[in-house]
Coordinates of C-alpha atoms in Angstrom, one line a residue:
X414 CA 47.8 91.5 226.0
X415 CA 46.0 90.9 222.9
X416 CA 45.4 86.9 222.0
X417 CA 46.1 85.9 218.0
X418 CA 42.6 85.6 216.4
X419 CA 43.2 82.7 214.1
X420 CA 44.8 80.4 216.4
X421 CA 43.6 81.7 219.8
X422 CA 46.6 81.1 221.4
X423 CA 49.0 83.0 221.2
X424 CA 50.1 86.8 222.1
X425 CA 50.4 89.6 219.4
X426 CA 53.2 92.1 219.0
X427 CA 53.2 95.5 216.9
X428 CA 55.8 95.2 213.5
X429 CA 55.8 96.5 210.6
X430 CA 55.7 94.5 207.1
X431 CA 55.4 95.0 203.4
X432 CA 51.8 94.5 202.1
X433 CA 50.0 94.8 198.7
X434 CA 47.1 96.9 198.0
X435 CA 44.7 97.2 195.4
X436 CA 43.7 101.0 194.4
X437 CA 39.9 101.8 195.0
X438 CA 39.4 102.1 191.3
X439 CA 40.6 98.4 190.5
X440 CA 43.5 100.0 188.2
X441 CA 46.5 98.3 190.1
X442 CA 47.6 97.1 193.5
X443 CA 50.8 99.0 195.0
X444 CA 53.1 97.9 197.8
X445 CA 53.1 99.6 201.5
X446 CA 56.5 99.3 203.1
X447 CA 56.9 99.4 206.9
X448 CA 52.8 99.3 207.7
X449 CA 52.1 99.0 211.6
X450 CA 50.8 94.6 211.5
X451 CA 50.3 92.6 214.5
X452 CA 52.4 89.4 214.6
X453 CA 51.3 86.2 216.3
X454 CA 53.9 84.7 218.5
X455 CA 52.4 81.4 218.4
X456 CA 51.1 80.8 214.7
X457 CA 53.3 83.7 213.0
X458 CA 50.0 85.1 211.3
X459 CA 50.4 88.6 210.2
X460 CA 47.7 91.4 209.5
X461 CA 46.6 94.2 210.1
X462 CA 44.3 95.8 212.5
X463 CA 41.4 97.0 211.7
X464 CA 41.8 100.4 212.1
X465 CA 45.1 100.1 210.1
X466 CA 43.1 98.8 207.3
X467 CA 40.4 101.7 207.3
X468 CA 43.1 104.1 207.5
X469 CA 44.9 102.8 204.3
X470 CA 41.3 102.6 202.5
X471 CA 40.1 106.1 203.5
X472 CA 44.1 107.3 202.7
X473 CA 43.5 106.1 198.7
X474 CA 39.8 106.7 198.3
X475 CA 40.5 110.7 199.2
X476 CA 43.7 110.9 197.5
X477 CA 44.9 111.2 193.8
X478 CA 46.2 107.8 193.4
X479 CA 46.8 108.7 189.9
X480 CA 50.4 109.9 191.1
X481 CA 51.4 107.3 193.7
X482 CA 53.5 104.8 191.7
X483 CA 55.0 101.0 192.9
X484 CA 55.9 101.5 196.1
X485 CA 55.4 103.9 198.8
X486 CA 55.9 103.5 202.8
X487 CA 52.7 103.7 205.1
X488 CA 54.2 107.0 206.3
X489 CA 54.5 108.9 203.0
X490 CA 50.9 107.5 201.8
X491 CA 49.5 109.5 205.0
X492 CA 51.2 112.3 204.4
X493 CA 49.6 112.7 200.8
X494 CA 47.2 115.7 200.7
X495 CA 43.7 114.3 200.4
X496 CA 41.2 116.0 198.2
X497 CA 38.4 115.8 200.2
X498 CA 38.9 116.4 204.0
X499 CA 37.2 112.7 205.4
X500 CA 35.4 109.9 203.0
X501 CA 31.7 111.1 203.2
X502 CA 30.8 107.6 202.3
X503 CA 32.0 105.6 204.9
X504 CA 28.5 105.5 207.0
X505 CA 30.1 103.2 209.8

């Protein structure tokens, strides 16, 4: 059971929620339907996990964003072939 970390109260659950994301290059922001975010029972705070978040920014710095338009789900932006095979940059 994981405990809300803004208002250390109460419980999170998994949903899924529309978010807004800007490309790597600064260009535009796009919207990601349906992307996994936890959910605060308590103080109805919504984000995403950390891992979720590095997953999206890996996804669109290896990827030819040039071609995603408005909108796309969190499923069909991990599907898009990347052009390199991990982000040699991330030194984490």
């Amino acid at each position: 059971m994981e405990i809300c970390p803004w208002c250390n109260e109460g419980t999170l659950s998994d949903t899924l929620d529309t978010v807004y994301w800007e490309l790597p290059d600064g260009t535009k922001a796009i919207e990601i339907t349906d992307t996994p975010t936890k959910l605060c029972g308590s103080c109805k705070a919504k984000f995403q996990s950390d891992e979720t978040v590095k997953e999206i920014e890996d996804q669109l710095f290896l990827i030819n964003t040039g071609k995603l338009g408005k909108s796309t789900s969190f499923e069909e932006l991990m599907k898009i072939e990347r052009l390199l095979k991990r982000n040699y940059f991330d030194f984490s």
